[in-house]
Coordinates of C-alpha atoms in Angstrom, one line a residue:
Chain R
M1 CA 0.0 0.0 0.0
K2 CA 1.2 3.5 -0.7
E3 CA 1.9 5.8 2.1
L4 CA 0.7 9.5 2.3
R5 CA 2.9 12.2 3.9
L6 CA 3.4 15.9 3.9
M7 CA 7.0 16.5 2.9
K8 CA 9.4 19.1 1.3
G9 CA 10.4 18.3 -2.2
N10 CA 14.0 17.7 -1.1
E11 CA 12.9 15.3 1.6
A12 CA 10.5 13.4 -0.7
F13 CA 13.3 12.9 -3.2
A14 CA 15.6 11.6 -0.5
E15 CA 13.0 9.2 0.9
A16 CA 12.1 8.1 -2.6
V17 CA 15.8 7.2 -3.5
I18 CA 16.0 5.0 -0.4
R19 CA 12.8 3.3 -1.4
A20 CA 14.1 2.9 -5.0
G21 CA 16.9 0.7 -3.6
A22 CA 19.7 3.2 -4.0
D23 CA 23.2 2.0 -2.9
G24 CA 25.0 5.2 -2.4
Y25 CA 24.6 9.0 -2.1
F26 CA 27.6 11.3 -2.3
G27 CA 27.1 15.0 -1.9
Y28 CA 28.3 18.3 -0.5
P29 CA 25.8 20.7 1.1
I30 CA 24.5 23.8 -0.6
T31 CA 21.2 25.8 -0.2
P32 CA 18.5 25.2 -1.3
Q33 CA 19.0 21.4 -1.5
S34 CA 20.8 20.6 1.8
E35 CA 17.7 18.8 3.1
V36 CA 18.5 15.9 0.7
M37 CA 21.6 14.8 2.5
E38 CA 20.3 15.9 5.9
Y39 CA 17.3 13.6 5.5
L40 CA 19.4 10.7 4.3
M41 CA 21.8 11.1 7.3
A42 CA 18.9 11.4 9.7
Q43 CA 17.4 8.2 8.3
K44 CA 20.6 6.3 9.0
T45 CA 20.4 4.7 5.5
H46 CA 23.3 2.4 6.4
E47 CA 21.1 0.8 9.1
R48 CA 17.9 1.0 7.2
T49 CA 18.8 -0.5 3.8
G50 CA 22.6 -0.6 3.8
M51 CA 22.8 2.4 1.6
V52 CA 25.9 4.6 1.9
T53 CA 25.3 8.3 2.6
L54 CA 28.5 10.2 2.5
Q55 CA 29.4 13.9 2.7
A56 CA 32.4 14.3 0.4
E57 CA 35.1 16.9 0.8
S58 CA 33.9 18.8 -2.3
E59 CA 31.4 18.5 -5.2
I60 CA 34.2 17.3 -7.4
A61 CA 35.0 14.5 -5.0
A62 CA 31.3 13.6 -4.8
I63 CA 30.7 13.3 -8.6
N64 CA 33.8 11.1 -8.9
M65 CA 32.6 8.9 -6.1
V66 CA 29.4 8.5 -8.2
Y67 CA 31.6 7.6 -11.2
G68 CA 33.2 4.9 -9.2
G69 CA 30.0 3.5 -7.7
A70 CA 28.3 3.6 -11.1
G71 CA 31.2 1.7 -12.6
C72 CA 30.5 -1.1 -10.1
G73 CA 26.8 -1.4 -11.3
K74 CA 25.5 0.3 -8.2
R75 CA 22.5 2.6 -8.0
V76 CA 24.3 5.8 -7.0
L77 CA 23.4 9.5 -7.0
T78 CA 24.4 13.0 -6.1
S79 CA 22.5 16.2 -5.6
S80 CA 23.5 19.9 -5.6
S81 CA 22.4 23.4 -6.5
S82 CA 23.6 25.5 -9.4
P83 CA 27.1 26.5 -8.4
G84 CA 27.8 23.0 -7.1
M85 CA 26.4 21.5 -10.3
S86 CA 28.9 23.6 -12.3
L87 CA 31.7 22.0 -10.3
K88 CA 30.3 18.5 -11.2
Q89 CA 30.2 19.0 -14.9
E90 CA 33.6 17.5 -15.7
G91 CA 32.7 14.3 -13.9
I92 CA 29.2 14.2 -15.5
S93 CA 30.9 14.4 -18.9
Y94 CA 33.2 11.4 -18.0
I95 CA 30.2 9.4 -16.7
A96 CA 28.2 10.1 -19.9
G97 CA 31.3 9.2 -22.0
A98 CA 31.9 6.0 -20.1
E99 CA 28.1 5.2 -20.5
L100 CA 27.4 4.7 -16.8
P101 CA 24.0 5.0 -15.1
C102 CA 23.5 7.5 -12.3
L103 CA 21.0 9.9 -10.9
L104 CA 21.7 13.6 -10.5
L105 CA 19.5 16.3 -8.8
N106 CA 19.9 20.0 -9.4
V107 CA 17.7 22.2 -7.1
V108 CA 18.3 25.3 -9.1
R109 CA 19.1 28.7 -7.6
G110 CA 19.7 32.1 -9.3
G111 CA 23.0 32.7 -11.0
P112 CA 25.4 33.3 -12.5
G113 CA 28.3 32.8 -10.1
L114 CA 27.3 32.3 -6.5
G115 CA 24.1 34.3 -7.5
T116 CA 21.4 33.9 -4.9
I117 CA 19.8 31.1 -2.9
Q118 CA 16.3 31.9 -4.2
P119 CA 14.6 29.7 -7.0
S120 CA 15.5 30.0 -10.6
Q121 CA 15.3 28.1 -13.9
S122 CA 18.5 29.5 -15.4
D123 CA 20.4 26.2 -15.7
Y124 CA 18.3 24.9 -18.6
F125 CA 21.2 25.4 -21.1
Q126 CA 23.7 23.7 -18.8
S127 CA 21.3 20.8 -18.2
T128 CA 20.1 20.1 -21.7
K129 CA 23.0 21.3 -24.0
G130 CA 25.9 19.6 -22.3
G131 CA 27.2 21.5 -19.4
G132 CA 30.4 19.5 -19.6
H133 CA 32.5 19.0 -22.7
G134 CA 31.9 16.7 -25.6
D135 CA 28.9 15.5 -27.6
Y136 CA 26.8 14.0 -24.8
R137 CA 23.2 14.3 -23.5
L138 CA 21.6 13.7 -20.2
I139 CA 18.0 12.5 -19.8
V140 CA 16.5 15.5 -18.1
L141 CA 13.3 15.2 -16.0
A142 CA 11.6 18.4 -14.7
P143 CA 9.3 17.8 -11.7
S144 CA 6.6 20.4 -11.0
S145 CA 5.4 19.0 -7.7
V146 CA 6.6 17.3 -4.6
Q147 CA 4.9 14.1 -5.8
E148 CA 7.1 14.2 -9.0
M149 CA 10.2 14.8 -6.9
A150 CA 9.5 11.4 -5.4
D151 CA 8.3 9.7 -8.6
F152 CA 11.3 10.8 -10.7
A153 CA 13.8 9.3 -8.2
G154 CA 12.6 5.8 -9.2
L155 CA 11.9 6.7 -12.8
G156 CA 15.4 8.3 -13.0
F157 CA 17.2 5.1 -11.9
E158 CA 15.1 3.0 -14.2
L159 CA 15.9 5.2 -17.3
A160 CA 19.6 5.5 -16.2
F161 CA 20.0 1.7 -16.2
K162 CA 17.9 1.2 -19.3
Y163 CA 20.1 3.5 -21.4
R164 CA 23.4 3.4 -19.4
N165 CA 23.2 7.1 -19.2
P166 CA 23.1 9.8 -16.4
V167 CA 19.6 11.1 -15.6
L168 CA 19.3 14.6 -14.2
V169 CA 16.2 15.7 -12.2
L170 CA 16.1 19.4 -12.8
S171 CA 14.2 21.0 -9.9
D172 CA 14.3 24.5 -8.4
G173 CA 14.4 26.1 -5.0
A174 CA 10.6 26.5 -4.8
I175 CA 9.9 22.8 -5.4
G176 CA 12.8 21.7 -3.2
Q177 CA 11.6 23.8 -0.2
M178 CA 7.8 23.6 -0.4
M179 CA 5.7 20.9 1.3
E180 CA 2.9 19.1 -0.4
K181 CA 1.1 15.8 0.0
V182 CA 3.1 12.9 -1.4
E183 CA 2.3 9.2 -1.9
L184 CA 5.4 7.1 -1.5
D185 CA 6.1 3.8 -3.2
V186 CA 6.9 0.7 -1.2
Q187 CA 10.6 -0.1 -0.4
Q188 CA 12.4 -1.9 -3.3
P189 CA 15.3 -4.1 -2.3
R190 CA 18.8 -3.1 -3.3
F191 CA 20.5 -5.1 -6.1
T192 CA 22.3 -8.2 -4.8
D193 CA 25.8 -9.0 -6.0
E194 CA 24.3 -11.8 -8.2
E195 CA 21.8 -9.4 -9.7
I196 CA 24.5 -6.8 -10.5
R197 CA 26.6 -9.6 -12.1
K198 CA 23.6 -10.6 -14.2
N199 CA 22.0 -7.3 -15.1
T200 CA 25.1 -5.2 -15.6
P201 CA 27.7 -7.5 -17.1
W202 CA 29.9 -4.5 -17.9
A203 CA 30.4 -3.7 -14.2
T204 CA 34.0 -3.7 -12.9
I205 CA 33.4 -6.0 -9.9
G206 CA 36.1 -8.5 -10.5
K207 CA 37.0 -10.6 -13.5
T208 CA 35.5 -14.1 -13.7
P209 CA 37.1 -16.9 -15.8
D210 CA 34.2 -16.8 -18.4
R211 CA 34.9 -13.3 -19.8
D212 CA 37.6 -10.7 -20.6
H213 CA 38.4 -7.8 -18.3
N214 CA 35.7 -5.2 -18.1
I215 CA 37.2 -1.7 -18.7
I216 CA 35.4 1.5 -18.0
T217 CA 36.9 4.6 -19.5
S218 CA 36.0 7.6 -21.5
L219 CA 39.4 7.7 -23.2
D220 CA 40.4 6.3 -26.6
L221 CA 43.5 7.8 -28.3
E222 CA 42.6 6.2 -31.6
S223 CA 40.3 8.8 -33.2
I224 CA 38.5 6.4 -35.5
K225 CA 37.4 4.4 -32.4
M226 CA 36.4 7.5 -30.7
E227 CA 34.3 8.5 -33.7
Q228 CA 32.6 5.1 -33.6
H229 CA 32.0 5.5 -29.9
N230 CA 30.4 8.9 -30.5
Q231 CA 28.2 7.5 -33.3
K232 CA 27.0 4.8 -30.8
L233 CA 26.2 7.5 -28.3
Q234 CA 24.3 9.5 -30.9
E235 CA 22.3 6.4 -31.8
K236 CA 21.4 6.0 -28.2
Y237 CA 20.3 9.6 -27.9
R238 CA 18.1 9.2 -31.0
L239 CA 16.5 6.1 -29.4
I240 CA 15.9 8.1 -26.2
E241 CA 14.2 10.9 -28.4
E242 CA 12.0 8.3 -30.0
N243 CA 10.9 6.5 -26.8
E244 CA 11.1 8.7 -23.8
V245 CA 9.3 12.0 -24.5
R246 CA 7.0 13.0 -21.7
Y247 CA 4.7 16.0 -21.3
E248 CA 1.4 17.1 -19.9
K249 CA -1.2 19.3 -21.6
I250 CA -3.6 21.3 -19.5
G251 CA -6.6 23.2 -20.9
C252 CA -5.4 22.9 -24.5
E253 CA -8.6 21.4 -26.0
D254 CA -10.2 24.8 -26.9
A255 CA -7.0 26.9 -26.5
E256 CA -6.3 29.8 -28.8
Y257 CA -3.0 30.5 -27.1
A258 CA -0.6 28.4 -25.1
F259 CA 1.9 28.7 -22.3
V260 CA 5.0 26.5 -22.5
A261 CA 6.5 26.1 -19.0
Y262 CA 8.1 23.5 -16.8
G263 CA 8.7 23.0 -13.1
T264 CA 7.6 25.9 -10.8
S265 CA 6.7 28.1 -13.8
A266 CA 4.2 25.5 -15.0
R267 CA 2.4 25.6 -11.6
I268 CA 2.2 29.4 -11.7
C269 CA 1.0 29.2 -15.3
Q270 CA -1.9 27.0 -14.2
K271 CA -3.0 29.8 -11.9
A272 CA -2.5 32.3 -14.8
I273 CA -4.8 30.1 -16.9
E274 CA -7.5 30.3 -14.2
L275 CA -7.2 34.1 -14.2
A276 CA -7.1 34.5 -18.0
R277 CA -10.0 32.2 -18.5
A278 CA -12.1 34.2 -16.0
E279 CA -11.5 37.1 -18.5
G280 CA -12.6 34.9 -21.4
I281 CA -9.0 34.3 -22.8
K282 CA -8.7 30.7 -24.0
V283 CA -5.2 29.7 -23.0
G284 CA -3.8 26.3 -22.2
L285 CA -0.4 24.9 -21.0
M286 CA 2.0 22.5 -22.6
R287 CA 4.4 21.3 -19.8
P288 CA 7.5 19.4 -20.9
I289 CA 8.2 16.7 -18.3
T290 CA 11.4 15.6 -20.2
L291 CA 13.5 18.6 -21.3
F292 CA 15.8 16.1 -23.1
P293 CA 14.2 14.5 -25.0
F294 CA 12.2 17.7 -25.7
P295 CA 8.6 17.3 -26.8
K296 CA 9.2 18.8 -30.3
K297 CA 6.6 17.0 -32.3
I298 CA 3.7 17.8 -29.9
L299 CA 4.6 21.5 -30.0
N300 CA 4.9 21.4 -33.8
D301 CA 1.4 19.8 -33.9
M302 CA 0.0 22.5 -31.7
T303 CA 0.9 25.2 -34.2
S304 CA -2.2 24.2 -36.4
R305 CA -4.5 25.1 -33.5
V306 CA -3.0 27.9 -31.4
K307 CA -2.2 31.4 -32.6
G308 CA 0.8 32.1 -30.3
I309 CA 2.9 30.7 -27.5
L310 CA 4.3 32.5 -24.4
C311 CA 7.3 30.6 -23.1
V312 CA 7.4 31.2 -19.3
E313 CA 10.7 30.5 -17.5
M314 CA 12.5 31.9 -14.5
S315 CA 15.4 32.9 -16.7
A316 CA 16.2 35.4 -19.4
G317 CA 14.9 32.9 -22.0
Q318 CA 16.6 29.5 -22.5
M319 CA 14.0 26.8 -23.2
I320 CA 12.4 29.3 -25.7
E321 CA 15.2 28.3 -28.1
D322 CA 14.0 24.7 -28.2
V323 CA 10.4 25.9 -28.5
K324 CA 11.3 28.1 -31.5
L325 CA 13.1 25.2 -33.2
A326 CA 10.1 23.0 -32.6
V327 CA 7.6 25.5 -33.9
E328 CA 9.6 26.2 -37.1
G329 CA 8.5 29.8 -37.3
R330 CA 4.8 28.9 -37.9
I331 CA 3.4 31.0 -35.0
K332 CA 4.6 33.7 -32.8
V333 CA 6.7 32.6 -29.8
E334 CA 7.7 35.1 -27.0
H335 CA 9.5 34.8 -23.7
F336 CA 8.4 36.0 -20.4
G337 CA 10.1 35.5 -17.0
R338 CA 11.5 37.1 -13.9
Y339 CA 15.0 35.9 -12.9
G340 CA 17.9 36.2 -10.5
G341 CA 15.8 34.6 -7.8
I342 CA 12.5 36.5 -8.4
V343 CA 9.5 34.4 -9.1
H344 CA 6.9 35.8 -11.4
S345 CA 3.3 36.2 -10.3
P346 CA 0.3 34.7 -12.1
S347 CA -1.1 38.1 -12.9
E348 CA 2.3 39.2 -14.4
I349 CA 2.1 36.2 -16.8
V350 CA -1.5 37.1 -17.9
E351 CA -0.4 40.7 -18.6
A352 CA 2.6 39.4 -20.6
L353 CA 0.2 37.1 -22.6
K354 CA -2.0 40.0 -23.4
K355 CA 0.8 42.4 -24.3
Q356 CA 3.3 40.2 -26.1
I357 CA 1.0 37.6 -27.8
I358 CA -2.6 38.7 -28.0
G359 CA -2.0 42.4 -28.6
G360 CA 1.5 42.1 -30.1
Chain H
M1 CA -13.3 25.7 -0.9
T2 CA -9.9 27.1 -1.4
E3 CA -8.2 29.2 1.3
E4 CA -5.0 31.0 0.4
I5 CA -3.1 32.2 3.6
I6 CA 0.1 34.1 4.3
I7 CA 1.5 33.9 7.8
A8 CA 4.3 36.4 8.4
G9 CA 6.3 37.6 11.4
F10 CA 9.7 37.3 13.0
G11 CA 11.8 34.1 12.9
G12 CA 11.4 32.3 16.2
Q13 CA 7.6 33.2 16.5
G14 CA 6.7 29.8 15.2
V15 CA 5.4 31.1 11.8
L16 CA 6.6 28.1 9.8
S17 CA 5.4 25.6 12.3
M18 CA 2.0 27.2 12.6
G19 CA 1.7 26.8 8.8
K20 CA 3.0 23.2 9.0
I21 CA 0.4 22.2 11.6
L22 CA -2.4 23.8 9.6
A23 CA -1.2 22.1 6.4
Y24 CA -0.8 18.7 8.1
S25 CA -4.3 19.0 9.6
G26 CA -5.6 19.7 6.1
V27 CA -3.8 16.5 4.8
M28 CA -5.4 14.5 7.7
Q29 CA -8.8 15.8 6.6
N30 CA -8.1 14.6 3.1
K31 CA -7.7 18.1 1.6
E32 CA -5.2 19.3 -1.0
V33 CA -2.5 21.5 0.7
S34 CA 0.7 23.3 -0.1
W35 CA 3.2 25.0 2.3
M36 CA 5.7 27.4 0.7
P37 CA 8.2 29.0 3.1
S38 CA 10.3 32.0 2.6
Y39 CA 13.8 30.5 3.0
G40 CA 17.3 31.8 3.3
P41 CA 18.7 34.5 5.5
E42 CA 15.7 34.3 7.9
M43 CA 16.6 33.3 11.4
R44 CA 15.6 34.2 14.9
G45 CA 14.9 37.9 14.8
G46 CA 14.8 38.1 11.0
T47 CA 11.5 38.0 9.0
A48 CA 9.9 34.7 8.1
N49 CA 6.7 34.0 6.2
V50 CA 4.9 31.0 4.8
T51 CA 2.1 30.6 2.2
V52 CA -0.4 27.9 3.1
I53 CA -3.1 26.8 0.7
I54 CA -5.8 24.4 1.8
S55 CA -8.3 23.4 -0.9
D56 CA -10.9 20.8 -1.9
E57 CA -9.4 20.9 -5.4
R58 CA -5.9 20.3 -7.0
I59 CA -3.8 23.4 -6.1
S60 CA -2.4 25.2 -9.2
S61 CA 0.3 27.6 -8.0
P62 CA 1.9 27.2 -4.5
I63 CA 3.3 30.7 -5.0
L64 CA 0.9 33.6 -4.8
H65 CA 0.9 37.4 -4.7
E66 CA -2.6 37.9 -3.2
Y67 CA -4.2 36.1 -0.3
D68 CA -7.7 35.4 1.3
T69 CA -6.1 35.7 4.7
A70 CA -3.0 37.4 6.0
I71 CA -1.9 36.6 9.6
I72 CA 0.5 39.4 10.6
L73 CA 2.8 39.2 13.6
N74 CA 5.2 42.2 13.1
Q75 CA 5.4 45.6 11.5
Q76 CA 7.6 44.6 8.6
S77 CA 5.1 42.0 7.6
L78 CA 2.2 44.4 7.9
D79 CA 4.0 46.8 5.6
K80 CA 4.8 44.0 3.1
F81 CA 1.5 42.1 3.0
E82 CA -1.4 44.5 4.0
H83 CA -1.9 45.3 0.3
S84 CA -1.7 41.7 -0.8
V85 CA -5.0 40.8 0.9
K86 CA -7.8 40.3 -1.6
T87 CA -10.7 42.8 -1.4
G88 CA -13.2 41.4 1.1
G89 CA -10.4 39.2 2.6
L90 CA -9.2 38.8 6.1
L91 CA -6.3 40.4 8.0
I92 CA -5.4 39.2 11.6
Y93 CA -2.7 41.0 13.5
D94 CA -1.2 40.9 17.0
P95 CA -1.1 44.5 18.2
N96 CA 2.0 43.6 20.3
G97 CA 4.1 43.3 17.2
I98 CA 3.0 46.4 15.3
T99 CA 3.4 50.2 15.6
R100 CA 1.0 51.3 12.8
L101 CA -2.5 50.0 12.5
P102 CA -3.7 48.6 9.2
E103 CA -5.2 51.2 6.8
R104 CA -7.3 49.1 4.4
T105 CA -11.1 49.7 4.6
D106 CA -12.1 47.1 2.0
I107 CA -11.1 44.0 4.1
N108 CA -12.1 42.4 7.4
I109 CA -9.6 43.2 10.1
Y110 CA -9.3 41.4 13.5
S111 CA -6.7 41.7 16.3
I112 CA -5.5 39.1 18.7
E113 CA -3.5 39.8 21.9
A114 CA -1.7 36.5 21.6
A115 CA 1.8 37.6 22.7
E116 CA 0.3 39.2 25.9
M117 CA -1.8 36.1 26.7
A118 CA 1.2 33.7 26.0
G119 CA 3.2 35.9 28.5
K120 CA 0.4 35.8 31.1
L121 CA 0.2 32.0 30.8
G122 CA 3.9 31.7 30.9
L123 CA 3.7 29.7 27.7
S124 CA 5.5 31.7 25.1
R125 CA 6.2 28.6 23.0
V126 CA 2.5 28.2 22.2
F127 CA 2.1 31.8 21.1
N128 CA 1.6 30.6 17.5
M129 CA -1.2 28.2 18.5
I130 CA -3.1 31.0 20.2
V131 CA -2.9 32.9 16.9
L132 CA -4.0 29.8 15.0
G133 CA -7.0 29.4 17.3
G134 CA -8.0 33.0 16.5
F135 CA -7.9 32.2 12.8
L136 CA -9.8 28.9 13.1
K137 CA -12.5 30.7 15.1
L138 CA -13.1 33.0 12.0
K139 CA -12.4 30.4 9.3
P140 CA -13.0 26.8 10.6
I141 CA -11.5 25.3 7.4
V142 CA -10.2 22.3 9.3
D143 CA -12.0 20.5 12.1
M144 CA -10.5 20.3 15.6
E145 CA -10.1 16.5 15.5
Y146 CA -7.9 16.8 12.4
I147 CA -5.9 19.6 14.1
H148 CA -5.2 17.1 16.8
K149 CA -4.0 14.6 14.2
G150 CA -2.0 17.4 12.5
L151 CA -0.3 18.1 15.8
E152 CA 0.5 14.4 16.2
K153 CA 2.1 14.3 12.7
S154 CA 3.9 17.6 12.9
L155 CA 5.5 17.3 16.3
P156 CA 8.2 14.7 17.0
A157 CA 7.0 11.9 19.2
R158 CA 9.0 13.2 22.2
H159 CA 6.9 16.4 22.1
H160 CA 3.5 14.7 22.0
V161 CA 3.2 15.3 25.7
M162 CA 2.7 19.0 24.8
I163 CA -0.3 18.4 22.5
P164 CA -2.9 19.1 25.2
E165 CA -1.1 22.4 25.9
N166 CA -1.2 23.3 22.2
E167 CA -4.9 22.5 22.0
K168 CA -5.6 24.6 25.1
A169 CA -3.8 27.5 23.4
I170 CA -5.9 27.1 20.3
E171 CA -9.1 27.2 22.4
T172 CA -7.8 30.3 24.2
G173 CA -7.1 31.9 20.9
K174 CA -10.7 31.4 19.8
T175 CA -11.8 33.5 22.7
L176 CA -9.3 36.3 22.2
I177 CA -10.0 37.2 18.6
T178 CA -11.5 40.7 18.4
P179 CA -13.1 42.5 15.5
V180 CA -11.5 45.8 14.4
L181 CA -13.3 46.3 11.1
V182 CA -16.0 44.0 9.8
L183 CA -17.5 44.6 6.4
S184 CA -21.2 44.4 6.2

């Protein structure tokens, strides 16, 4: 039976990773996501399931511990907030290059630099366009509720192992800090050594006589081999684009205009829809749940019905580039958003819709 | 029914925990709830506020810029949130914390001498529950039996001995709430 609790987004994510059978968490504290490690420590995960929870000496150490754990076929994760995620990008690139599964959480705060501790969505580019070096992609899940913070922990591990690819849960300070009702899944067992040997035959857990050495690396000095490796990665990313697009449409049936927004902005847009519809404006919401793969086709299909799109993000305009690529210039697309830690109000969004899309 | 509430005061007054107890009580009564704190540099003596929404329907935005009810416990919060109360809405304040009275004439205004009473009872730690009682008297959006369950869920087990004290404070608050301006 599922269990109902009132929890912060950060706590719900932490509880959900324990229940998903995680083997190890490696992190370094930073506001507004410190509750993740605090919660795991308070739960004494080593006693509860045998899961390791370790405060590393730095973000760089933490991500490289994840690299090592993932190489052994373990369900491992790290979490941070924007400046900390920047420090982890080198390790993430290595993990993507070595094709290892892991779960990452970024509870985004305003930047650039140390920025502010208040919520923001200004890490979209970093999350979806690389962040680290090289031609790699993360699967990026964008929760817009505490429930999804819990749900995407289990889903994240599942996708990570399915594709041998890092999965990033891209949250923000508002969802991390707020409390909502959450239904939690039952406890899943951690992988046994036998299961790891069977399910992840590539894992470096000791050579057996029946196979060659497993080698995990992102390095190959023969360029032709590196090109082939990259081609294989690209094929995997195309497969992910075919199979894993997730989105939610709200109030789009009769909509003449649409908001496109994820995470906290998608929640605020739902209030903006209530306000706009009270004034007779038919507006709906398309909420990408996966930011990579981006729901391009669904957006392109919407252009035959809606007259204009307002892309709402707590940034100076990042996801709007993907929206414009998807829409192929067929309808008007404009950006609205407050940033630097300021969260836009529902009425500001309605005003922007009127001014930039309906009147513009 | 949807009730959108801001509770604002000094850090250390129990603003966040008052919101949490109200929200958890809503969960126990099978309502939809959200609890969105201000977070960051707030600490004892700084300002703290929390937005609590309790509804029979799915909650759209947990972040709001206007409210049905504002519960105000210091002057900075009155300055910040008096104008965010919806027309016809409710403002509750503790006169002990403010130096300038509310100026709005299009909202219902009540005062509650919670700090003074908490001092008299020698129970400063249940100050926030006296205020909560005042609010629940005016807007009984959650039944008392669920407030009891909310207290059980919100307080760590070692503090459950203090639940009767908290409930008594809520009942006291119900008798202390005083109309200042009531719209006809």
